[in-house]
Tab-separated table of C-alpha atoms in Angstrom:
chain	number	residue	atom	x	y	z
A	1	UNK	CA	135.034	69.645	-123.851
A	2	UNK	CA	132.729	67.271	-122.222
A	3	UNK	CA	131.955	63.653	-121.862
A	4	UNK	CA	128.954	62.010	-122.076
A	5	UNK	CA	127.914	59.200	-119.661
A	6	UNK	CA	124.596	57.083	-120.073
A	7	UNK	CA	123.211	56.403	-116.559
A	8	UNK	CA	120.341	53.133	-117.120
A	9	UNK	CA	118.536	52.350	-114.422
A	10	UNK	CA	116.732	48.625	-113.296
A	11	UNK	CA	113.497	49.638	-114.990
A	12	UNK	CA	115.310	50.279	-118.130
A	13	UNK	CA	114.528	54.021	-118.237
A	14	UNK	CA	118.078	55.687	-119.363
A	15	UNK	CA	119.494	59.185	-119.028
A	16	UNK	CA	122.541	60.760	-120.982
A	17	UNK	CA	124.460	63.335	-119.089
A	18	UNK	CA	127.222	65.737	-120.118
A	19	UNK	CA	130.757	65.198	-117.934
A	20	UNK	CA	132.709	68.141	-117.691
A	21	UNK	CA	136.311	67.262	-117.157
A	22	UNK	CA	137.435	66.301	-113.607
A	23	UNK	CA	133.907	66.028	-112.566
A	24	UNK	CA	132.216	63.708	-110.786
A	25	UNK	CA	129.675	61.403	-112.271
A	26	UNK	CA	127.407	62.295	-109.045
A	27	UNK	CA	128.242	66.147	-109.346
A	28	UNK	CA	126.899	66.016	-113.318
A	29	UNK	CA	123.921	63.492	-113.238
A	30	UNK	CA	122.664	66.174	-110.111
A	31	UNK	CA	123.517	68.861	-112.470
A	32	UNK	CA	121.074	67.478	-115.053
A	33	UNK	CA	118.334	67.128	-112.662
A	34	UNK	CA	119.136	62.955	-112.069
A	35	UNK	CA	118.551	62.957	-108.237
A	36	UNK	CA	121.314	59.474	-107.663
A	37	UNK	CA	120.562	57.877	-104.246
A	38	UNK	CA	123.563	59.440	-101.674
A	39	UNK	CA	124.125	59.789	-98.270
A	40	UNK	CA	127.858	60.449	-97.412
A	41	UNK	CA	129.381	61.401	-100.389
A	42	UNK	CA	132.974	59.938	-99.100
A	43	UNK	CA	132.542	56.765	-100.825
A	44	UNK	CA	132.001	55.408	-97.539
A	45	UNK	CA	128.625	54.281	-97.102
A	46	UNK	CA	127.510	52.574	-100.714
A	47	UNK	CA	124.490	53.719	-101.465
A	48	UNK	CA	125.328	55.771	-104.477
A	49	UNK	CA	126.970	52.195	-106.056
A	50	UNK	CA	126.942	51.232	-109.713
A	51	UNK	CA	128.392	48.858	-112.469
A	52	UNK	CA	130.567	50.597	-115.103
A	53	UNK	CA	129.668	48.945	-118.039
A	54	UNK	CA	131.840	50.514	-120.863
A	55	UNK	CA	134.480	53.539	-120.178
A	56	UNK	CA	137.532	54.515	-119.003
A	57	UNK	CA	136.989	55.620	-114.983
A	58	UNK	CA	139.328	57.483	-112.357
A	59	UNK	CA	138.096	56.430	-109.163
A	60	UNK	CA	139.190	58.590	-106.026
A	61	UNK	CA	138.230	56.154	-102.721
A	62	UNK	CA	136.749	53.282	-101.969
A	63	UNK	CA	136.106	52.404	-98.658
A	64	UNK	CA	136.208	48.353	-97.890
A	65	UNK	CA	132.950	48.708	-96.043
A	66	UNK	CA	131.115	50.317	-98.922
A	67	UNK	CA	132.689	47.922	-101.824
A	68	UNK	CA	134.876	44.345	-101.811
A	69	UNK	CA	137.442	43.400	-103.941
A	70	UNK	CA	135.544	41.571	-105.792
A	71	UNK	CA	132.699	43.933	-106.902
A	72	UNK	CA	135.622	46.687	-107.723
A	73	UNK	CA	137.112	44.093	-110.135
A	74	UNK	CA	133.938	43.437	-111.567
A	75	UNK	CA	133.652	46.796	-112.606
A	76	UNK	CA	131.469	48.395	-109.853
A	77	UNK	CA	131.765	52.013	-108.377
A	78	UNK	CA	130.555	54.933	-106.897
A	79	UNK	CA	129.353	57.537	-108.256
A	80	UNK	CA	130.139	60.135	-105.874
A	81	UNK	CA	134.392	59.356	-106.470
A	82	UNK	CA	134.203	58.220	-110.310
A	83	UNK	CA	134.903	60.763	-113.127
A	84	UNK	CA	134.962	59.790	-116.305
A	85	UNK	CA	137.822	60.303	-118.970
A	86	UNK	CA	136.745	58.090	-121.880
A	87	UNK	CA	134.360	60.430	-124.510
A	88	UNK	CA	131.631	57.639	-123.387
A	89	UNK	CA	131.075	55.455	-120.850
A	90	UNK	CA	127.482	53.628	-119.090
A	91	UNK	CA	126.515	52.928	-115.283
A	92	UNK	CA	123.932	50.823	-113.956
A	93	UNK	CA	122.097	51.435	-110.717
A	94	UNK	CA	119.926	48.556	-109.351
A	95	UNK	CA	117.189	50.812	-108.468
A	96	UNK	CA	114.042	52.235	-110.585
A	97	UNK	CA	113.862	55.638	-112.061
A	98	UNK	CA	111.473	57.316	-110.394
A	99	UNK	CA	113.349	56.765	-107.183
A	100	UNK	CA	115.600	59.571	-108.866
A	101	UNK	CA	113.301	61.992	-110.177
A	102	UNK	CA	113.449	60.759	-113.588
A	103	UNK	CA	110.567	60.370	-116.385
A	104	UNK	CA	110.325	59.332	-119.567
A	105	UNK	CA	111.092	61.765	-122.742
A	106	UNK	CA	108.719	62.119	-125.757
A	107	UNK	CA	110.115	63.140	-129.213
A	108	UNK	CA	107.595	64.102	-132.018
A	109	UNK	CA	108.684	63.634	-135.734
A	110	UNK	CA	107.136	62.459	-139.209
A	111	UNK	CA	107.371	58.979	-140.994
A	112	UNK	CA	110.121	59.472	-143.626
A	113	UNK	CA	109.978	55.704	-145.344
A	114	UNK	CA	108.081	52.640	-144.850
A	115	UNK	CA	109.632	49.642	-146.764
A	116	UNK	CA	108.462	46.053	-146.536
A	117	UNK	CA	111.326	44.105	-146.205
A	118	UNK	CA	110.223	40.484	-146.260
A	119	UNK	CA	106.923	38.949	-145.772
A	120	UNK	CA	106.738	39.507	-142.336
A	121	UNK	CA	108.826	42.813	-141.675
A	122	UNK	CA	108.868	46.185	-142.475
A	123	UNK	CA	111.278	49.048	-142.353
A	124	UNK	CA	109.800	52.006	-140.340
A	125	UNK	CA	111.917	55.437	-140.477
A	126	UNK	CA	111.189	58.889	-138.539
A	127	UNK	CA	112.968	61.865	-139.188
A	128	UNK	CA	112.784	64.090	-135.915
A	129	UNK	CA	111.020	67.375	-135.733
A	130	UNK	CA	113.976	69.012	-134.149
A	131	UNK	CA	117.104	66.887	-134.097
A	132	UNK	CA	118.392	69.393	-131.608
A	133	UNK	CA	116.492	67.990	-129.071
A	134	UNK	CA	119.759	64.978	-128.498
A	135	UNK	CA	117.417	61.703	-128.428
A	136	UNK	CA	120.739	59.442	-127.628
A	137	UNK	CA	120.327	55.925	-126.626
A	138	UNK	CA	122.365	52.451	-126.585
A	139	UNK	CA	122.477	50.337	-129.188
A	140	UNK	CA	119.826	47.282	-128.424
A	141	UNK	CA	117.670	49.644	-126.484
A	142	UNK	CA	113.683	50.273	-127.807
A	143	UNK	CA	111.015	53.023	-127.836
A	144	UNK	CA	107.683	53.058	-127.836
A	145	UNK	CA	106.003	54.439	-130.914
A	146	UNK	CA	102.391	55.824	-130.320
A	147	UNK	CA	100.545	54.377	-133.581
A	148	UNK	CA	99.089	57.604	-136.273
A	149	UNK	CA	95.555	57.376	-135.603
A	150	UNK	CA	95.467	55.603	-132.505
A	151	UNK	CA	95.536	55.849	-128.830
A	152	UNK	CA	98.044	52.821	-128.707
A	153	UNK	CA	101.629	52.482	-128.245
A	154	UNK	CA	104.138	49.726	-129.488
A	155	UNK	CA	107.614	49.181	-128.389
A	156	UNK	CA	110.308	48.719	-131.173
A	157	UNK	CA	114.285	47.906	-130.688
A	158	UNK	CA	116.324	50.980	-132.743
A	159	UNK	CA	117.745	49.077	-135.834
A	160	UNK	CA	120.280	51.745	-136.080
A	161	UNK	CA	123.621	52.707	-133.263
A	162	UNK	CA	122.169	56.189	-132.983
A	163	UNK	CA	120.069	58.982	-135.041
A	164	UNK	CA	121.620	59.829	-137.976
A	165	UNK	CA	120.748	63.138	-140.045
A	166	UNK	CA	117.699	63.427	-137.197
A	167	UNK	CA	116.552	59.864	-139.167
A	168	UNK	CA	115.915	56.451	-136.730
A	169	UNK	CA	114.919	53.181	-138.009
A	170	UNK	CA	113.145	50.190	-136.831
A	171	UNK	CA	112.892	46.993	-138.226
A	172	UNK	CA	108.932	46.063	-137.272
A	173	UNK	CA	107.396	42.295	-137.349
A	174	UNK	CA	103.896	42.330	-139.445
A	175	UNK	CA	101.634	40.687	-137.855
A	176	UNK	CA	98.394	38.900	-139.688
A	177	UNK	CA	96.374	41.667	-138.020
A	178	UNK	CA	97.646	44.528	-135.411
A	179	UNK	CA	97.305	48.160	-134.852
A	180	UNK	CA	100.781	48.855	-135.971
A	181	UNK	CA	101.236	46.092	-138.644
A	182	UNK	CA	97.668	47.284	-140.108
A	183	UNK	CA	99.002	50.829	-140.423
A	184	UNK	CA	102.200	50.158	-141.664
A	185	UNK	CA	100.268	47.974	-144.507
A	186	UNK	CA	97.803	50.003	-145.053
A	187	UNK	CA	97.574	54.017	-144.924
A	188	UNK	CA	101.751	54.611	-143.993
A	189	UNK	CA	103.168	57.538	-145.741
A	190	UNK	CA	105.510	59.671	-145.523
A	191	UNK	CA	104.592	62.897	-143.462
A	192	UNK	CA	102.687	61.266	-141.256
A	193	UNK	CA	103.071	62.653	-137.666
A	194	UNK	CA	104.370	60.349	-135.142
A	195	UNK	CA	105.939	60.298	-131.725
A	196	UNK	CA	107.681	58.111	-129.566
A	197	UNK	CA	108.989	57.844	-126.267
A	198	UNK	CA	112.888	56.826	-125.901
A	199	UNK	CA	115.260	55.759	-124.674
A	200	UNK	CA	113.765	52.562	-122.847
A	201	UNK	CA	114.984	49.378	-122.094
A	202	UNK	CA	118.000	47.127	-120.239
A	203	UNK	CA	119.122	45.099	-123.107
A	204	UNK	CA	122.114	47.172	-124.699
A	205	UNK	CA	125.389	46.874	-125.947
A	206	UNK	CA	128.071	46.155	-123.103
A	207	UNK	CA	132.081	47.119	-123.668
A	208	UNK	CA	132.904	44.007	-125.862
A	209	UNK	CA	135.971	42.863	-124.768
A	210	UNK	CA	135.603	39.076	-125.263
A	211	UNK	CA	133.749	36.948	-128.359
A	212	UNK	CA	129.941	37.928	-128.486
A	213	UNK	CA	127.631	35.655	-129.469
A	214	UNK	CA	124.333	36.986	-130.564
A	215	UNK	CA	120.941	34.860	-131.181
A	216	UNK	CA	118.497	36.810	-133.246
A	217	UNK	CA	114.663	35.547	-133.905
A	218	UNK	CA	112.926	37.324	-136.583
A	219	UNK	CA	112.734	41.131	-135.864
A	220	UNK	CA	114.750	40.488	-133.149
A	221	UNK	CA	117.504	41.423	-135.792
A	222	UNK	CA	116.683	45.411	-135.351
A	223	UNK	CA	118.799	45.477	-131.958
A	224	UNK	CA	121.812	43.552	-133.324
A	225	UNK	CA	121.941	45.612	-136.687
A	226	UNK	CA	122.282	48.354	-134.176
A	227	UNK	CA	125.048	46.877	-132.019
A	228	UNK	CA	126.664	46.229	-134.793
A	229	UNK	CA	126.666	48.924	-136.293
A	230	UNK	CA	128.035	50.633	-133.125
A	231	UNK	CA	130.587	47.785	-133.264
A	232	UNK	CA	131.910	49.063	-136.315
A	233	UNK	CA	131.758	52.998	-135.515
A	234	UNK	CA	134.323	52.080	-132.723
A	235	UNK	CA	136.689	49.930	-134.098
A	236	UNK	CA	135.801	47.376	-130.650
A	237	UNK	CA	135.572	44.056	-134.229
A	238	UNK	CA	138.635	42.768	-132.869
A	239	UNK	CA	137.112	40.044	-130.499
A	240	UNK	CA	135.188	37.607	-132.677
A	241	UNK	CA	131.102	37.961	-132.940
A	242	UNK	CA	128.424	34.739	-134.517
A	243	UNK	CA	125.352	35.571	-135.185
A	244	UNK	CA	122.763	33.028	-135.402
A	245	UNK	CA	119.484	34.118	-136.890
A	246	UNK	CA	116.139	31.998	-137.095
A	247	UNK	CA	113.213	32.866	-138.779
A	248	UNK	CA	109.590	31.012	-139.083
A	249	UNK	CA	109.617	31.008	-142.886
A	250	UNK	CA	112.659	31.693	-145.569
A	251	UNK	CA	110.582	34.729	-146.401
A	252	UNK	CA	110.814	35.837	-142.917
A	253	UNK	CA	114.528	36.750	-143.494
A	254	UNK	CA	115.734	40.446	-144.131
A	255	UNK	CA	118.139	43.056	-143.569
A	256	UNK	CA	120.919	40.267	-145.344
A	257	UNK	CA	122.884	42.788	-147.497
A	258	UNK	CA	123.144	44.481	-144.118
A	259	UNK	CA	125.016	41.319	-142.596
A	260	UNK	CA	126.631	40.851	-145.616
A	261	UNK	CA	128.106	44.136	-145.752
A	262	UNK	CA	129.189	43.630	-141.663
A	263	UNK	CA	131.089	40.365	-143.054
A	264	UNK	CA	133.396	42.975	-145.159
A	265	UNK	CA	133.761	45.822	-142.531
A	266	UNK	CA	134.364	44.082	-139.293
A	267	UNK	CA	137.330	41.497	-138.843
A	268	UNK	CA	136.028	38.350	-137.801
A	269	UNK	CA	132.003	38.512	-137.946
A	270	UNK	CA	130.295	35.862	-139.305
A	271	UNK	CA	126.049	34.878	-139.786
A	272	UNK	CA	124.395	31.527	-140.154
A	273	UNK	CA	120.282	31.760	-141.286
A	274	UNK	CA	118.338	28.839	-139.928
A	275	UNK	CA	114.476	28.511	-141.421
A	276	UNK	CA	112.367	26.596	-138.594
A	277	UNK	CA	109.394	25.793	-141.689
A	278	UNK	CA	111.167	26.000	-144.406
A	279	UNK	CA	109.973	25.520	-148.299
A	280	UNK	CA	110.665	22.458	-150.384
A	281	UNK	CA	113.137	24.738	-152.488
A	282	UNK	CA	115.173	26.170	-149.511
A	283	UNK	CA	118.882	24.687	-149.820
A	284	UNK	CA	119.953	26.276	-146.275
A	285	UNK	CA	119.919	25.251	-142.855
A	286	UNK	CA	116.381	23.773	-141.174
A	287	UNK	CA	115.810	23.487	-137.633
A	288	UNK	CA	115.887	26.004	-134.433
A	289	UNK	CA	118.461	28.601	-133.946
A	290	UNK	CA	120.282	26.805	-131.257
A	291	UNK	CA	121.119	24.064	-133.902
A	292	UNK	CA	123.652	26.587	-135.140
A	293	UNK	CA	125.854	26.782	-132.013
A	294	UNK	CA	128.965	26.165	-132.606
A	295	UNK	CA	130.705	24.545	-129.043
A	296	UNK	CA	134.044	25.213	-130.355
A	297	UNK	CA	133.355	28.608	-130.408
A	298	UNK	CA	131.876	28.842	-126.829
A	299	UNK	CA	134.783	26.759	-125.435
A	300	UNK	CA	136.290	29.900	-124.369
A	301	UNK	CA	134.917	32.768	-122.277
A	302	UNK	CA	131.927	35.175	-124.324
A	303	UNK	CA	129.190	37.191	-123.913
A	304	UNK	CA	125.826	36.207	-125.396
A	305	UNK	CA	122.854	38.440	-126.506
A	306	UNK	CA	119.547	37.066	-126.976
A	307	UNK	CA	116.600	38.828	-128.467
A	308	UNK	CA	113.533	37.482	-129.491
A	309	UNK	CA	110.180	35.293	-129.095
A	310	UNK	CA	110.423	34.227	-125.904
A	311	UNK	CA	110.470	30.325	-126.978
A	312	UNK	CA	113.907	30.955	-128.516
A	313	UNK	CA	115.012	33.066	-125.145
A	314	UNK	CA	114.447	30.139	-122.994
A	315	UNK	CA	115.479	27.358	-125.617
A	316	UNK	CA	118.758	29.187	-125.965
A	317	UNK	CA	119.509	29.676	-122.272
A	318	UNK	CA	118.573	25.938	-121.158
A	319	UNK	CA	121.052	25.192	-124.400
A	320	UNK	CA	123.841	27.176	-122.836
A	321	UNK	CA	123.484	25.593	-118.881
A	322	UNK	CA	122.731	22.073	-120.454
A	323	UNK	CA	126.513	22.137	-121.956
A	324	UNK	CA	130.048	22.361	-121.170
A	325	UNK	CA	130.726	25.660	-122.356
A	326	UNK	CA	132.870	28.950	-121.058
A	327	UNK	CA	132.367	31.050	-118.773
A	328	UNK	CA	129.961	33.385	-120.178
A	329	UNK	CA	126.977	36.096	-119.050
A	330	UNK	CA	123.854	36.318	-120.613
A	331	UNK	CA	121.457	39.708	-122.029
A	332	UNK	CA	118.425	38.541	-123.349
A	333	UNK	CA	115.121	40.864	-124.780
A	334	UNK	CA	111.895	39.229	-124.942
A	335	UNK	CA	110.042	39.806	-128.011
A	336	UNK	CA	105.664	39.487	-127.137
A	337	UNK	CA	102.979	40.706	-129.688
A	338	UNK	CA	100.673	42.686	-128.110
């Protein structure tokens, strides 16, 4: 039996690697040809440092020199005396891939659905070639997706915790005019071949272990329909999530029987919509998505995840350091059209 730890690095790139029991994380990630910076390997020096972000660790020795207190009880380690026990767990290093050997991974497959979902989004799925070759990733992460008929790439957030039955989906903006928004309108079907290159990206589900609250702006849904549904595969619902989601137009909004099904399955998750230009006939809220914070709610200590335009990143953030609210960190994604 084996682990498996995710190892994401500063420029987003992201390896999985199997754990064999009482091994070290070093011992594996060099075993599946991720080159971690080292020097000592007594857990003196520091170099081969790194934030657990979700898992259970054993940690052998720590020297005061290479750590303090206070970055051990914020969760960092080193990978040359950690093994890990839970059946998942994810490290950060602050330094860029390539400084350990590691490139990106291509995965060819076929289109298996294209769905328009609202007036401005669309519901891309690929089935993989060969779902033997383990494309894992974290939930909130993106690949880029090399357009059928083109030379161009475009990066999309998974809409989905992991690949299911060798399927991924993304939830896609449609732009008036765009290489990808043009073919999803216009010649998508399935069987079309169609690769992308996974997994990418530094915005991902943490180890929730206080109140999330998650902003979403347009089809920056796709990574929180993820995390969610990650959310719910673990049984981690217990601490309270809001998620505020704003849209341009009411007929920007989609993926709601999604929500509305999370409302049922998870203990205490709750959605507000918020229409920016809305319609004379639209009875819901109007106005920007930080109009639906809720300060009693962010009274106490949370986690906030941001993804979207980059107008609503910004907004949100100022919003947050503008007001007496708890302690909190923030993850955001920026959403630009090419």
């Amino acid at each position: 039996m084996h682990n498996t730890a995710a190892i994401v690095f500063r420029d987003g790139i992201t390896r999985f690697v199997k754990v064999d029991k009482n091994e070290l994380l070093m011992d594996a990630a060099q075993r599946h040809g991720v080159n971690l910076p080292v020097d000592c390997r007594e857990g003196v020096c520091g170099t081969c440092r790194c934030l657990r972000e979700a898992g259970e660790v054993d940690v052998e020795y720590i020297d005061e020199e290479a750590l303090t207190e206070e970055e051990i009880a914020e969760g960092h380690v080193l990978a040359c005396q950690t093994r890990l026990l839970s059946h998942h767990g994810s490290f950060y290093f602050d330094v860029d891939s390539g400084v350990c050997s590691v490139a990106t991974e291509v995965h060819d497959g076929t289109v298996s659905e294209v769905k328009q979902v609202s007036d401005a989004a669309a519901i891309l799925e690929i089935t993989l070639d060969d779902p033997a070759q383990a494309l894992q990733y974290l939930p909130g992460q993106y690949a880029r997706i090399e357009v059928p008929g083109s030379d161009e790439w475009r990066a999309y957030s998974f809409a989905t915790s992991t690949v299911k039955d060798g399927k991924l989906r993304f939830l896609i903006r449609l732009l008036p005019s765009g290489v990808m928004s043009d073919y999803l309108r216009d010649r998508a079907k399935p069987g079309d071949a169609i690769s992308l290159e996974a997994p990418l990206g530094a915005f991902y589900l943490r180890e929730v272990e206080r109140p999330l609250l998650m902003v979403a702006g347009g089809t920056g849904l796709s990574a929180f329909l993820g995390m969610l549904e990650r959310i719910e595969e673990n049984g981690d619902g217990d601490q309270p999530i809001r998620l505020c989601y704003g849209v341009t137009q009411e007929a920007d909004l989609s993926e709601l029987d999604r929500l509305d099904r999370f409302t049922e399955v998870l203990p205490d998750f709750a959605y507000e919509t918020i229409v920016m230009n809305p319609s004379e006939a639209w009875q819901g809220r109007k106005g920007v998505v930080c109009d639906l914070f809720d300060l009693d709610f962010l009274a106490q200590p949370f986690d906030t995840y941001l993804c979207g335009p980059p107008p609503m990143i910004e907004a949100s953030k100022q919003w947050l350091e503008e007001r007496e609210v708890g302690e909190h960190r923030v993850f955001f994604e920026k959403f630009v059209s090419s």
